[in-house]
Structure formats: C-alpha cells, structure tokens
Amino acid sequence: TQAPMGFLGLAAALALFAVCWRWWTVIPMTLVGAGLAAAVLAYRPRALATSMLDVEHLLGIGIVLRLDMWSRALAMIGDAPLTGIGLNTYPLILSHFYPGLLLGPEPHAHNLLLQTAVDLGLPGLVALAWLFVAFFFLIACAYRRTLPSWQRALLLGLAGGALAYVAGGVLDVVTLGAKPIAALWLMLGAGAAAAVVLREEGGIPTSSPPRRKVPRWAPLSAGALAILVVAAVPGSLAANTGVVRAHQAIIAARQTGRLPTAEAESARDALQQALVRRPHDPGLQALLGSLNAWQGNQPVALNHLQRRVTLDGPRALGQYAPFVAWQRTLQNTPAPPPWDGTIRLYRAWTSRYPDRAEEAILLAMVLQRQGRSTDVKHVIEVAMEHGAQPASLLRYFQLQTTMGRTPQ
C-alpha cells in the first residue's frame, strides 16, 4: 500500500526467501545494510536527525507522531499491565485519558507489540509472542526435512507472510481485532497444519540431529511469570482495576452527563488503594480528580488536579513529548523558561478538547502559579463558553479564584 509498514514487511519476507534459498546471501545483505547505514551517517547526520524530528518535514511527521503515540501507549500499559484497556478501545481511551502533544484521533498505537500489550495486557503480549514462536518453530522443523520443492515453497511462503506482518508491525499494525486479521489466522493455521502433516506423514528426515522439543508447559510458565512480575510492582493490581473502572465511569459521564454511582465508587476505592503504593503517579491523581468532580466533590477534585500539576512539574513536556527536547538539542536552541512547556502541553489539550473542564483547570492552575490572573480568567471563561463539563468544577474554581484563594 506504499506505506512504510508494507515496504518493511516486504523487505523482511524477501530477506527470508533469499536466506532460505542460499544461506550465504545473508553476507551481502548485511554488507549492503551496513553500507547504507554508513552512507546515511556520513551525509549530514545532524541535519538528517533534525529532519526526522521536525513535524513540518515529510519524513519527520511520521516519526514524531509515532513517538507521541508510543509514549501514550506505554502510559496505558503502565496503568493496565494485567488486563490491558480492552480490544479495539485504543482510539476511545487515547482521546479521553491519554492525549499527546500532537495526536488527533488515532486508530491504534502503530506498533504490534505495544498495541497487543495495550489491548490485552502483558499476558496477552506473551501469548501472541509464543504463538508466533510456535508457528515458526513448526515451519522450521518441517522445512528441514527432504520435501518436494512445491511443499517447501508453500511452507516458505506462509512463513514469509507471517514474518511480513510481524516486521511491518514495527512501524504500523493491523490490530488483532480488525477484520483483515482473519487472513493472518488463516495463514498461521494453514502453516501449522501443513507443517504438522509434512513432518509426520511426508518427507524423509534429514541427517541433521533432531532438536529437543520445547516443553508444553513453557508458554503457561512464561504467562504466569509475566503476571507475577507485574503483580510484584507496588499497586499494580489495584491500579489496573481502578483505572479500567474509572475509564468506564468517566466515559459514561461525559457521554450521558451522569456518572454511574456504583462504578465510580468502586473505581475510587481501587484508585485510593493504588495511590497508597504509588503516591507520585499523576495519572491516578487525574482520574481521582475527574471522578470527584463528576460526583460534585469539587474541593477534593481540585486537590487531586493540583497534585497532578505538581507531579507533572515544570518539565512535563519532556516527559510527554521528549522529541521536542531532542530537536531543541540538535538545533542548539535554549530551553524555554520553567512551566512554559507545561503550558504548551496543557494548551494543546484544551484546544483539542474544549468541552472538558478538567483540562481547562489544569491549564488555569499552571497560569495561576505564574501569577497570570488575566489568563486564568480567560481560560475559565472560554471553557464555560464551550460548555465544558462538569460545569460545577469550573464555577467552583472561578469562585475560589475570585475570593483570592488558591484552590487546593
């Protein structure tokens, strides 16, 4: 489709075909790759690196947006490592809870591994990795036998197709919940079935010594190990539970104007438990702020949002969009004054989602820290004009500001 994903997948499949046809072709391919890398590095590497991080450049926009998406995907995985956020929910969760600096409505994370972990959690990522490992293992075992050329071509073609999907997944992804992925399942099933049949009924074993089989309990052990490792991280289980429930409750509130009481209470209890173990997590503070705001508990909501601003800090832009600092270093541009990057980040959020009161409050709180009372007033008024919800949060903040108090 003339996309980087297609070219990368095609290159990986052709490389597999070449190596299986003549093993020594790996040598010229390696030399060609090294030569291309050397040529790129020799030809104005600094200018090339700058272009790759420039959103105005044709090359840079694809890279920068991917860095932005990958950063947000990693944040989702950190919040819900055990269960993921749910299959095909990435666009919804991204826009509601994980806005980046430049992102608009994105369909997926543009990376197969990240997207799988986002959708299904780390156990799901382990399962997918094991699926492909088992598939290629079966193909390799059958391919090493003495088979007719058409059968070897069949195995190699199926392996190349699967490899193309995995390699293309470095830069893009057809998600596991998408309709076209049915072709992948057919490819994996046909390849595994063909490999089993050819290994057991067709062909004569070669003289090469047989390899030890991988124990059947290995994938289960790997999945269990992943779960235990994640569960050992302080607050992971409570945070995972609270984050997923909070997402469901807040999205329902934003869509219907009414917060589901039972779900909100359950989410808040779980988040409070997680906060004991992870007190410096700005994402948990933000969710608790939104839940309390929709419940009408505005003093507590502002306290959590203020804490979120403090945790984001004056260098928040470097955490959410590190490519901005990288580009500034390449261009020898001096760093902006403290909090200017945070203001830029929060302004991007309020511009993209003018109907959300929480984003406006975050921006107003940073401006308030700098003593820019006129700008604070303007931000709140603009949010009210756009009908940002929950409106009671804006009114309470405005009242506190008018009375000369700093909302805590």
mmCIF file of C-alpha atoms in Angstrom:
data_model
loop_
_atom_site.group_PDB
_atom_site.id
_atom_site.type_symbol
_atom_site.label_atom_id
_atom_site.label_comp_id
_atom_site.label_asym_id
_atom_site.label_seq_id
_atom_site.Cartn_x
_atom_site.Cartn_y
_atom_site.Cartn_z
ATOM 1 C CA THR A 1 0.000 0.000 0.000
ATOM 2 C CA GLN A 2 3.068 2.272 -0.396
ATOM 3 C CA ALA A 3 3.263 2.627 3.378
ATOM 4 C CA PRO A 4 6.418 2.109 5.494
ATOM 5 C CA MET A 5 4.712 -0.912 7.037
ATOM 6 C CA GLY A 6 4.293 -2.535 3.620
ATOM 7 C CA PHE A 7 7.847 -1.877 2.454
ATOM 8 C CA LEU A 8 9.362 -3.121 5.719
ATOM 9 C CA GLY A 9 7.244 -6.283 5.700
ATOM 10 C CA LEU A 10 8.090 -6.961 2.056
ATOM 11 C CA ALA A 11 11.806 -6.490 2.728
ATOM 12 C CA ALA A 12 11.694 -8.939 5.665
ATOM 13 C CA ALA A 13 9.865 -11.585 3.618
ATOM 14 C CA LEU A 14 12.253 -11.242 0.658
ATOM 15 C CA ALA A 15 15.229 -11.481 3.010
ATOM 16 C CA LEU A 16 13.814 -14.724 4.427
ATOM 17 C CA PHE A 17 13.333 -16.142 0.942
ATOM 18 C CA ALA A 18 16.879 -15.214 -0.040
ATOM 19 C CA VAL A 19 18.480 -16.745 3.043
ATOM 20 C CA CYS A 20 16.468 -19.973 2.742
ATOM 21 C CA TRP A 21 17.303 -20.209 -0.966
ATOM 22 C CA ARG A 22 21.024 -19.619 -0.442
ATOM 23 C CA TRP A 23 22.176 -19.213 3.155
ATOM 24 C CA TRP A 24 25.235 -17.187 2.172
ATOM 25 C CA THR A 25 23.028 -14.323 0.896
ATOM 26 C CA VAL A 26 22.942 -13.092 4.480
ATOM 27 C CA ILE A 27 26.508 -11.850 3.957
ATOM 28 C CA PRO A 28 25.825 -9.460 1.029
ATOM 29 C CA MET A 29 22.572 -8.326 2.657
ATOM 30 C CA THR A 30 24.461 -7.450 5.837
ATOM 31 C CA LEU A 31 27.137 -5.618 3.849
ATOM 32 C CA VAL A 32 24.514 -3.675 1.891
ATOM 33 C CA GLY A 33 22.694 -2.717 5.085
ATOM 34 C CA ALA A 34 25.929 -1.619 6.734
ATOM 35 C CA GLY A 35 26.868 0.367 3.653
ATOM 36 C CA LEU A 36 23.526 2.181 3.581
ATOM 37 C CA ALA A 37 23.802 2.970 7.289
ATOM 38 C CA ALA A 38 27.321 4.324 6.809
ATOM 39 C CA ALA A 39 26.206 6.461 3.883
ATOM 40 C CA VAL A 40 23.358 7.928 5.905
ATOM 41 C CA LEU A 41 25.644 8.704 8.827
ATOM 42 C CA ALA A 42 28.270 10.234 6.563
ATOM 43 C CA TYR A 43 25.830 12.540 4.811
ATOM 44 C CA ARG A 44 24.931 15.361 7.215
ATOM 45 C CA PRO A 45 23.734 13.143 10.077
ATOM 46 C CA ARG A 46 22.775 16.110 12.252
ATOM 47 C CA ALA A 47 20.585 17.608 9.527
ATOM 48 C CA LEU A 48 19.004 14.218 8.906
ATOM 49 C CA ALA A 49 18.296 13.730 12.611
ATOM 50 C CA THR A 50 16.773 17.202 12.805
ATOM 51 C CA SER A 51 14.505 16.482 9.845
ATOM 52 C CA MET A 52 13.417 13.220 11.442
ATOM 53 C CA LEU A 53 12.183 15.149 14.491
ATOM 54 C CA ASP A 54 10.584 18.032 12.584
ATOM 55 C CA VAL A 55 6.804 17.712 12.405
ATOM 56 C CA GLU A 56 6.790 20.101 9.434
ATOM 57 C CA HIS A 57 9.044 17.758 7.431
ATOM 58 C CA LEU A 58 7.602 14.931 5.334
ATOM 59 C CA LEU A 59 9.936 12.424 6.987
ATOM 60 C CA GLY A 60 9.655 13.876 10.460
ATOM 61 C CA ILE A 61 5.879 13.943 10.783
ATOM 62 C CA GLY A 62 5.628 10.157 10.587
ATOM 63 C CA ILE A 63 8.397 9.659 13.142
ATOM 64 C CA VAL A 64 7.276 12.344 15.587
ATOM 65 C CA LEU A 65 3.663 11.220 15.584
ATOM 66 C CA ARG A 66 4.776 7.646 16.192
ATOM 67 C CA LEU A 67 6.934 8.726 19.111
ATOM 68 C CA ASP A 68 3.921 10.562 20.511
ATOM 69 C CA MET A 69 1.680 7.514 20.063
ATOM 70 C CA TRP A 70 4.240 5.116 21.522
ATOM 71 C CA SER A 71 4.652 7.332 24.573
ATOM 72 C CA ARG A 72 0.902 7.275 25.210
ATOM 73 C CA ALA A 73 0.733 3.510 24.579
ATOM 74 C CA LEU A 74 3.439 2.913 27.185
ATOM 75 C CA ALA A 75 1.439 5.008 29.652
ATOM 76 C CA MET A 76 -1.633 2.838 29.012
ATOM 77 C CA ILE A 77 0.391 -0.331 29.547
ATOM 78 C CA GLY A 78 1.794 1.067 32.783
ATOM 79 C CA ASP A 79 -1.721 1.749 34.075
ATOM 80 C CA ALA A 80 -3.313 -1.548 32.964
ATOM 81 C CA PRO A 81 -0.500 -4.103 32.596
ATOM 82 C CA LEU A 82 -2.543 -7.132 33.635
ATOM 83 C CA THR A 83 -5.705 -6.758 31.566
ATOM 84 C CA GLY A 84 -4.977 -4.045 29.036
ATOM 85 C CA ILE A 85 -7.602 -1.455 28.181
ATOM 86 C CA GLY A 86 -9.676 -3.814 26.033
ATOM 87 C CA LEU A 87 -9.673 -4.852 22.392
ATOM 88 C CA ASN A 88 -10.403 -2.048 19.889
ATOM 89 C CA THR A 89 -10.744 0.622 22.607
ATOM 90 C CA TYR A 90 -7.462 2.439 21.872
ATOM 91 C CA PRO A 91 -8.998 5.415 19.996
ATOM 92 C CA LEU A 92 -11.575 5.998 22.723
ATOM 93 C CA ILE A 93 -9.200 5.678 25.674
ATOM 94 C CA LEU A 94 -6.487 7.729 23.958
ATOM 95 C CA SER A 95 -8.756 10.697 23.315
ATOM 96 C CA HIS A 96 -10.333 10.641 26.768
ATOM 97 C CA PHE A 97 -7.369 9.957 29.041
ATOM 98 C CA TYR A 98 -4.017 9.924 27.237
ATOM 99 C CA PRO A 99 -3.806 12.914 24.885
ATOM 100 C CA GLY A 100 -0.373 13.567 23.462
ATOM 101 C CA LEU A 101 1.119 16.809 22.262
ATOM 102 C CA LEU A 102 0.222 16.444 18.576
ATOM 103 C CA LEU A 103 -2.158 13.493 18.417
ATOM 104 C CA GLY A 104 -5.596 13.662 16.929
ATOM 105 C CA PRO A 105 -7.944 10.679 16.597
ATOM 106 C CA GLU A 106 -5.590 7.717 16.125
ATOM 107 C CA PRO A 107 -6.871 4.207 15.332
ATOM 108 C CA HIS A 108 -4.028 2.333 17.033
ATOM 109 C CA ALA A 109 -0.531 2.606 18.522
ATOM 110 C CA HIS A 110 1.305 1.939 15.223
ATOM 111 C CA ASN A 111 3.336 -0.884 16.755
ATOM 112 C CA LEU A 112 2.299 -4.527 17.012
ATOM 113 C CA LEU A 113 3.915 -5.274 20.374
ATOM 114 C CA LEU A 114 2.695 -2.092 22.032
ATOM 115 C CA GLN A 115 -0.801 -2.452 20.598
ATOM 116 C CA THR A 116 -1.097 -6.054 21.801
ATOM 117 C CA ALA A 117 0.000 -5.101 25.313
ATOM 118 C CA VAL A 118 -2.379 -2.129 25.259
ATOM 119 C CA ASP A 119 -5.326 -4.285 24.175
ATOM 120 C CA LEU A 120 -4.667 -7.478 26.134
ATOM 121 C CA GLY A 121 -2.095 -6.619 28.780
ATOM 122 C CA LEU A 122 1.371 -8.126 29.172
ATOM 123 C CA PRO A 123 -0.009 -11.697 29.455
ATOM 124 C CA GLY A 124 -1.655 -11.189 26.056
ATOM 125 C CA LEU A 125 1.642 -9.962 24.626
ATOM 126 C CA VAL A 126 3.392 -13.084 25.944
ATOM 127 C CA ALA A 127 0.673 -15.249 24.393
ATOM 128 C CA LEU A 128 0.996 -13.578 20.981
ATOM 129 C CA ALA A 129 4.786 -13.863 21.058
ATOM 130 C CA TRP A 130 4.520 -17.556 21.912
ATOM 131 C CA LEU A 131 2.025 -18.098 19.104
ATOM 132 C CA PHE A 132 4.496 -16.780 16.537
ATOM 133 C CA VAL A 133 7.425 -18.631 18.113
ATOM 134 C CA ALA A 134 5.485 -21.914 17.926
ATOM 135 C CA PHE A 135 4.437 -21.194 14.338
ATOM 136 C CA PHE A 136 7.965 -20.514 13.092
ATOM 137 C CA PHE A 137 9.279 -23.477 15.083
ATOM 138 C CA LEU A 138 6.827 -25.836 13.338
ATOM 139 C CA ILE A 139 7.645 -24.379 9.928
ATOM 140 C CA ALA A 140 11.379 -24.687 10.532
ATOM 141 C CA CYS A 141 11.117 -28.306 11.677
ATOM 142 C CA ALA A 142 9.125 -29.285 8.586
ATOM 143 C CA TYR A 143 11.275 -27.227 6.201
ATOM 144 C CA ARG A 144 14.432 -29.022 7.293
ATOM 145 C CA ARG A 145 13.055 -32.307 6.001
ATOM 146 C CA THR A 146 13.510 -33.615 2.477
ATOM 147 C CA LEU A 147 10.380 -32.397 0.713
ATOM 148 C CA PRO A 148 9.270 -31.705 -2.859
ATOM 149 C CA SER A 149 10.062 -28.167 -3.965
ATOM 150 C CA TRP A 150 6.409 -27.105 -4.094
ATOM 151 C CA GLN A 151 5.889 -28.131 -0.479
ATOM 152 C CA ARG A 152 8.962 -26.229 0.648
ATOM 153 C CA ALA A 153 7.725 -23.231 -1.323
ATOM 154 C CA LEU A 154 4.363 -23.480 0.431
ATOM 155 C CA LEU A 155 5.978 -23.507 3.875
ATOM 156 C CA LEU A 156 8.340 -20.696 2.975
ATOM 157 C CA GLY A 157 5.561 -18.549 1.532
ATOM 158 C CA LEU A 158 3.416 -18.925 4.652
ATOM 159 C CA ALA A 159 6.377 -18.151 6.886
ATOM 160 C CA GLY A 160 7.210 -15.106 4.773
ATOM 161 C CA GLY A 161 3.666 -13.810 5.033
ATOM 162 C CA ALA A 162 3.660 -14.136 8.823
ATOM 163 C CA LEU A 163 7.104 -12.542 9.060
ATOM 164 C CA ALA A 164 5.934 -9.646 6.898
ATOM 165 C CA TYR A 165 3.122 -8.987 9.369
ATOM 166 C CA VAL A 166 5.494 -9.044 12.349
ATOM 167 C CA ALA A 167 8.133 -6.883 10.644
ATOM 168 C CA GLY A 168 5.573 -4.387 9.417
ATOM 169 C CA GLY A 169 4.300 -4.209 12.989
ATOM 170 C CA VAL A 170 7.419 -2.311 13.970
ATOM 171 C CA LEU A 171 6.033 0.856 12.355
ATOM 172 C CA ASP A 172 2.324 0.136 11.973
ATOM 173 C CA VAL A 173 -0.211 -2.544 12.793
ATOM 174 C CA VAL A 174 -3.385 -4.202 11.633
ATOM 175 C CA THR A 175 -4.880 -4.726 15.084
ATOM 176 C CA LEU A 176 -5.874 -8.157 16.330
ATOM 177 C CA GLY A 177 -9.497 -7.027 16.493
ATOM 178 C CA ALA A 178 -9.619 -5.778 12.893
ATOM 179 C CA LYS A 179 -11.453 -7.719 10.181
ATOM 180 C CA PRO A 180 -8.441 -8.101 7.826
ATOM 181 C CA ILE A 181 -6.609 -10.006 10.557
ATOM 182 C CA ALA A 182 -8.674 -13.063 9.602
ATOM 183 C CA ALA A 183 -6.119 -13.531 6.821
ATOM 184 C CA LEU A 184 -3.372 -13.821 9.438
ATOM 185 C CA TRP A 185 -5.235 -16.517 11.386
ATOM 186 C CA LEU A 186 -5.784 -18.481 8.152
ATOM 187 C CA MET A 187 -2.087 -18.129 7.341
ATOM 188 C CA LEU A 188 -0.973 -19.294 10.781
ATOM 189 C CA GLY A 189 -3.443 -22.163 10.813
ATOM 190 C CA ALA A 190 -2.577 -23.324 7.310
ATOM 191 C CA GLY A 191 1.145 -23.097 8.017
ATOM 192 C CA ALA A 192 0.930 -25.013 11.290
ATOM 193 C CA ALA A 193 -1.335 -27.676 9.768
ATOM 194 C CA ALA A 194 0.904 -28.099 6.735
ATOM 195 C CA ALA A 195 3.994 -28.300 8.913
ATOM 196 C CA VAL A 196 2.464 -30.958 11.150
ATOM 197 C CA VAL A 197 1.238 -33.069 8.211
ATOM 198 C CA LEU A 198 4.512 -32.829 6.314
ATOM 199 C CA ARG A 199 6.529 -33.553 9.423
ATOM 200 C CA GLU A 200 4.531 -36.607 10.438
ATOM 201 C CA GLU A 201 3.482 -38.109 7.097
ATOM 202 C CA GLY A 202 5.551 -36.638 4.341
ATOM 203 C CA GLY A 203 9.229 -36.485 3.611
ATOM 204 C CA ILE A 204 12.216 -38.307 4.994
ATOM 205 C CA PRO A 205 14.183 -36.833 7.900
ATOM 206 C CA THR A 206 17.497 -35.262 7.000
ATOM 207 C CA SER A 207 20.760 -36.371 8.544
ATOM 208 C CA SER A 208 20.856 -33.338 10.859
ATOM 209 C CA PRO A 209 20.426 -34.232 14.524
ATOM 210 C CA PRO A 210 16.940 -33.641 15.947
ATOM 211 C CA ARG A 211 16.415 -30.736 18.297
ATOM 212 C CA ARG A 212 14.896 -31.021 21.680
ATOM 213 C CA LYS A 213 11.225 -30.177 21.803
ATOM 214 C CA VAL A 214 10.138 -27.210 23.823
ATOM 215 C CA PRO A 215 8.113 -28.366 26.860
ATOM 216 C CA ARG A 216 4.377 -27.799 26.566
ATOM 217 C CA TRP A 217 4.307 -26.049 29.931
ATOM 218 C CA ALA A 218 6.738 -23.384 28.749
ATOM 219 C CA PRO A 219 4.124 -20.895 27.418
ATOM 220 C CA LEU A 220 1.996 -21.263 30.540
ATOM 221 C CA SER A 221 5.035 -20.670 32.697
ATOM 222 C CA ALA A 222 6.006 -17.618 30.675
ATOM 223 C CA GLY A 223 2.500 -16.147 31.047
ATOM 224 C CA ALA A 224 2.417 -16.885 34.770
ATOM 225 C CA LEU A 225 5.845 -15.324 35.193
ATOM 226 C CA ALA A 226 4.712 -12.157 33.412
ATOM 227 C CA ILE A 227 1.687 -11.885 35.696
ATOM 228 C CA LEU A 228 3.783 -12.443 38.825
ATOM 229 C CA VAL A 229 6.354 -9.853 37.774
ATOM 230 C CA VAL A 230 3.674 -7.246 37.126
ATOM 231 C CA ALA A 231 1.800 -8.114 40.317
ATOM 232 C CA ALA A 232 5.003 -7.601 42.277
ATOM 233 C CA VAL A 233 5.150 -3.953 41.210
ATOM 234 C CA PRO A 234 3.650 -1.862 44.027
ATOM 235 C CA GLY A 235 -0.005 -1.054 43.450
ATOM 236 C CA SER A 236 -0.234 -2.682 40.007
ATOM 237 C CA LEU A 237 -3.288 -4.816 40.657
ATOM 238 C CA ALA A 238 -5.276 -2.093 42.432
ATOM 239 C CA ALA A 239 -4.209 0.495 39.853
ATOM 240 C CA ASN A 240 -5.175 -1.780 36.963
ATOM 241 C CA THR A 241 -8.609 -2.401 38.473
ATOM 242 C CA GLY A 242 -9.181 1.239 39.387
ATOM 243 C CA VAL A 243 -8.017 2.627 36.064
ATOM 244 C CA VAL A 244 -10.257 0.360 33.970
ATOM 245 C CA ARG A 245 -13.312 1.053 36.140
ATOM 246 C CA ALA A 246 -12.583 4.785 36.212
ATOM 247 C CA HIS A 247 -12.305 4.849 32.419
ATOM 248 C CA GLN A 248 -15.708 3.205 32.103
ATOM 249 C CA ALA A 249 -17.369 5.536 34.627
ATOM 250 C CA ILE A 250 -15.887 8.798 33.305
ATOM 251 C CA ILE A 251 -16.619 7.990 29.655
ATOM 252 C CA ALA A 252 -20.217 7.229 30.599
ATOM 253 C CA ALA A 253 -20.413 10.563 32.443
ATOM 254 C CA ARG A 254 -19.012 12.514 29.504
ATOM 255 C CA GLN A 255 -21.375 10.840 27.080
ATOM 256 C CA THR A 256 -24.544 10.972 29.172
ATOM 257 C CA GLY A 257 -23.848 13.793 31.633
ATOM 258 C CA ARG A 258 -24.352 11.426 34.554
ATOM 259 C CA LEU A 259 -21.757 9.456 36.496
ATOM 260 C CA PRO A 260 -22.612 5.787 37.276
ATOM 261 C CA THR A 261 -22.529 5.822 41.072
ATOM 262 C CA ALA A 262 -21.648 2.199 41.806
ATOM 263 C CA GLU A 263 -18.897 2.021 39.189
ATOM 264 C CA ALA A 264 -17.465 5.363 40.306
ATOM 265 C CA GLU A 265 -17.290 4.316 43.953
ATOM 266 C CA SER A 266 -15.636 1.022 43.062
ATOM 267 C CA ALA A 267 -13.099 2.816 40.858
ATOM 268 C CA ARG A 268 -12.351 5.433 43.500
ATOM 269 C CA ASP A 269 -11.755 2.815 46.210
ATOM 270 C CA ALA A 270 -9.336 0.905 43.987
ATOM 271 C CA LEU A 271 -7.506 4.082 42.947
ATOM 272 C CA GLN A 272 -7.163 5.184 46.572
ATOM 273 C CA GLN A 273 -5.593 1.827 47.400
ATOM 274 C CA ALA A 274 -3.194 2.162 44.478
ATOM 275 C CA LEU A 275 -2.329 5.712 45.471
ATOM 276 C CA VAL A 276 -1.003 4.485 48.817
ATOM 277 C CA ARG A 277 1.644 2.496 46.937
ATOM 278 C CA ARG A 278 2.050 4.935 44.042
ATOM 279 C CA PRO A 279 1.631 8.436 45.517
ATOM 280 C CA HIS A 280 3.645 10.083 42.736
ATOM 281 C CA ASP A 281 1.545 8.838 39.834
ATOM 282 C CA PRO A 282 -0.023 11.853 38.049
ATOM 283 C CA GLY A 283 -2.414 9.647 36.087
ATOM 284 C CA LEU A 284 -4.054 8.284 39.235
ATOM 285 C CA GLN A 285 -4.396 11.814 40.583
ATOM 286 C CA ALA A 286 -6.074 12.927 37.352
ATOM 287 C CA LEU A 287 -8.605 10.084 37.419
ATOM 288 C CA LEU A 288 -9.474 10.742 41.054
ATOM 289 C CA GLY A 289 -9.869 14.422 40.214
ATOM 290 C CA SER A 290 -12.306 13.638 37.406
ATOM 291 C CA LEU A 291 -14.312 11.152 39.481
ATOM 292 C CA ASN A 292 -14.704 13.590 42.375
ATOM 293 C CA ALA A 293 -15.555 16.440 40.005
ATOM 294 C CA TRP A 294 -18.386 14.468 38.405
ATOM 295 C CA GLN A 295 -19.608 13.436 41.859
ATOM 296 C CA GLY A 296 -19.805 17.107 42.896
ATOM 297 C CA ASN A 297 -16.966 16.905 45.430
ATOM 298 C CA GLN A 298 -15.142 19.886 43.960
ATOM 299 C CA PRO A 299 -12.677 20.707 46.798
ATOM 300 C CA VAL A 300 -11.287 17.159 46.692
ATOM 301 C CA ALA A 301 -11.297 17.201 42.887
ATOM 302 C CA LEU A 302 -9.235 20.391 42.779
ATOM 303 C CA ASN A 303 -6.838 18.963 45.325
ATOM 304 C CA HIS A 304 -6.161 15.937 43.112
ATOM 305 C CA LEU A 305 -5.815 18.081 39.985
ATOM 306 C CA GLN A 306 -3.454 20.442 41.759
ATOM 307 C CA ARG A 307 -1.408 17.449 42.825
ATOM 308 C CA ARG A 308 -1.365 16.255 39.225
ATOM 309 C CA VAL A 309 0.062 19.625 38.099
ATOM 310 C CA THR A 310 2.745 19.410 40.779
ATOM 311 C CA LEU A 311 3.713 15.886 39.746
ATOM 312 C CA ASP A 312 3.792 16.803 36.048
ATOM 313 C CA GLY A 313 6.057 19.666 37.044
ATOM 314 C CA PRO A 314 7.702 22.430 35.020
ATOM 315 C CA ARG A 315 9.271 19.883 32.650
ATOM 316 C CA ALA A 316 6.113 17.985 31.774
ATOM 317 C CA LEU A 317 6.660 18.453 28.048
ATOM 318 C CA GLY A 318 9.883 16.474 28.275
ATOM 319 C CA GLN A 319 8.018 13.559 29.825
ATOM 320 C CA TYR A 320 5.059 13.530 27.442
ATOM 321 C CA ALA A 321 6.900 14.589 24.273
ATOM 322 C CA PRO A 322 10.680 14.041 24.691
ATOM 323 C CA PHE A 323 11.236 14.517 20.960
ATOM 324 C CA VAL A 324 10.759 18.272 21.473
ATOM 325 C CA ALA A 325 13.809 18.413 23.737
ATOM 326 C CA TRP A 326 15.779 16.206 21.322
ATOM 327 C CA GLN A 327 15.042 18.552 18.436
ATOM 328 C CA ARG A 328 15.961 21.576 20.560
ATOM 329 C CA THR A 329 19.309 19.961 21.380
ATOM 330 C CA LEU A 330 20.040 19.245 17.715
ATOM 331 C CA GLN A 331 19.203 22.838 16.786
ATOM 332 C CA ASN A 332 21.137 24.297 19.743
ATOM 333 C CA THR A 333 18.006 26.131 20.857
ATOM 334 C CA PRO A 334 17.946 27.243 24.519
ATOM 335 C CA ALA A 335 15.416 25.627 26.810
ATOM 336 C CA PRO A 336 12.249 27.683 27.480
ATOM 337 C CA PRO A 337 11.554 29.089 30.955
ATOM 338 C CA PRO A 338 10.155 26.639 33.526
ATOM 339 C CA TRP A 339 6.453 25.825 33.107
ATOM 340 C CA ASP A 340 6.330 27.176 29.534
ATOM 341 C CA GLY A 341 6.496 23.637 28.168
ATOM 342 C CA THR A 342 3.795 22.512 30.577
ATOM 343 C CA ILE A 343 1.592 25.402 29.445
ATOM 344 C CA ARG A 344 2.171 24.424 25.816
ATOM 345 C CA LEU A 345 1.168 20.838 26.600
ATOM 346 C CA TYR A 346 -1.961 21.800 28.541
ATOM 347 C CA ARG A 347 -2.979 24.345 25.890
ATOM 348 C CA ALA A 348 -2.834 21.607 23.274
ATOM 349 C CA TRP A 349 -5.226 19.560 25.393
ATOM 350 C CA THR A 350 -7.691 22.404 25.982
ATOM 351 C CA SER A 351 -7.666 23.272 22.270
ATOM 352 C CA ARG A 352 -8.329 19.688 21.269
ATOM 353 C CA TYR A 353 -10.953 19.014 23.932
ATOM 354 C CA PRO A 354 -12.629 22.339 24.773
ATOM 355 C CA ASP A 355 -15.652 20.560 26.249
ATOM 356 C CA ARG A 356 -13.718 19.087 29.197
ATOM 357 C CA ALA A 357 -13.439 21.085 32.367
ATOM 358 C CA GLU A 358 -10.507 19.124 33.796
ATOM 359 C CA GLU A 359 -8.117 20.145 31.009
ATOM 360 C CA ALA A 360 -9.063 23.803 31.421
ATOM 361 C CA ILE A 361 -8.489 23.591 35.178
ATOM 362 C CA LEU A 362 -5.017 22.104 34.708
ATOM 363 C CA LEU A 363 -4.023 24.965 32.404
ATOM 364 C CA ALA A 364 -5.543 27.563 34.731
ATOM 365 C CA MET A 365 -3.639 26.129 37.700
ATOM 366 C CA VAL A 366 -0.284 26.465 35.936
ATOM 367 C CA LEU A 367 -1.077 30.024 34.865
ATOM 368 C CA GLN A 368 -2.147 30.777 38.429
ATOM 369 C CA ARG A 369 1.220 29.594 39.715
ATOM 370 C CA GLN A 370 2.837 32.211 37.493
ATOM 371 C CA GLY A 371 0.558 34.983 38.704
ATOM 372 C CA ARG A 372 -1.157 35.421 35.330
ATOM 373 C CA SER A 373 -4.610 36.106 36.731
ATOM 374 C CA THR A 374 -5.943 37.615 33.488
ATOM 375 C CA ASP A 375 -5.029 34.495 31.545
ATOM 376 C CA VAL A 376 -6.579 32.302 34.236
ATOM 377 C CA LYS A 377 -9.849 34.201 33.961
ATOM 378 C CA HIS A 378 -9.785 33.941 30.169
ATOM 379 C CA VAL A 379 -9.197 30.158 30.213
ATOM 380 C CA ILE A 380 -12.147 29.548 32.546
ATOM 381 C CA GLU A 381 -14.441 31.869 30.583
ATOM 382 C CA VAL A 382 -13.576 30.177 27.282
ATOM 383 C CA ALA A 383 -14.235 26.742 28.826
ATOM 384 C CA MET A 384 -17.637 27.925 30.065
ATOM 385 C CA GLU A 385 -18.483 29.344 26.643
ATOM 386 C CA HIS A 386 -17.764 25.935 25.107
ATOM 387 C CA GLY A 387 -19.989 24.246 27.674
ATOM 388 C CA ALA A 388 -17.148 22.289 29.285
ATOM 389 C CA GLN A 389 -18.312 19.659 31.754
ATOM 390 C CA PRO A 390 -18.588 19.229 34.650
ATOM 391 C CA ALA A 391 -19.503 22.907 34.762
ATOM 392 C CA SER A 392 -19.700 22.881 38.583
ATOM 393 C CA LEU A 393 -15.923 22.335 38.705
ATOM 394 C CA LEU A 394 -15.323 25.478 36.650
ATOM 395 C CA ARG A 395 -17.737 27.531 38.755
ATOM 396 C CA TYR A 396 -16.154 26.402 41.998
ATOM 397 C CA PHE A 397 -12.645 27.166 40.731
ATOM 398 C CA GLN A 398 -13.812 30.575 39.494
ATOM 399 C CA LEU A 399 -15.403 31.311 42.879
ATOM 400 C CA GLN A 400 -12.233 30.377 44.746
ATOM 401 C CA THR A 401 -10.124 32.481 42.404
ATOM 402 C CA THR A 402 -12.446 35.482 42.731
ATOM 403 C CA MET A 403 -12.219 35.253 46.507
ATOM 404 C CA GLY A 404 -8.442 35.364 46.244
ATOM 405 C CA ARG A 405 -7.904 31.763 47.273
ATOM 406 C CA THR A 406 -5.663 29.247 45.606
ATOM 407 C CA PRO A 407 -7.753 26.076 45.130
ATOM 408 C CA GLN A 408 -6.148 23.195 46.997
#
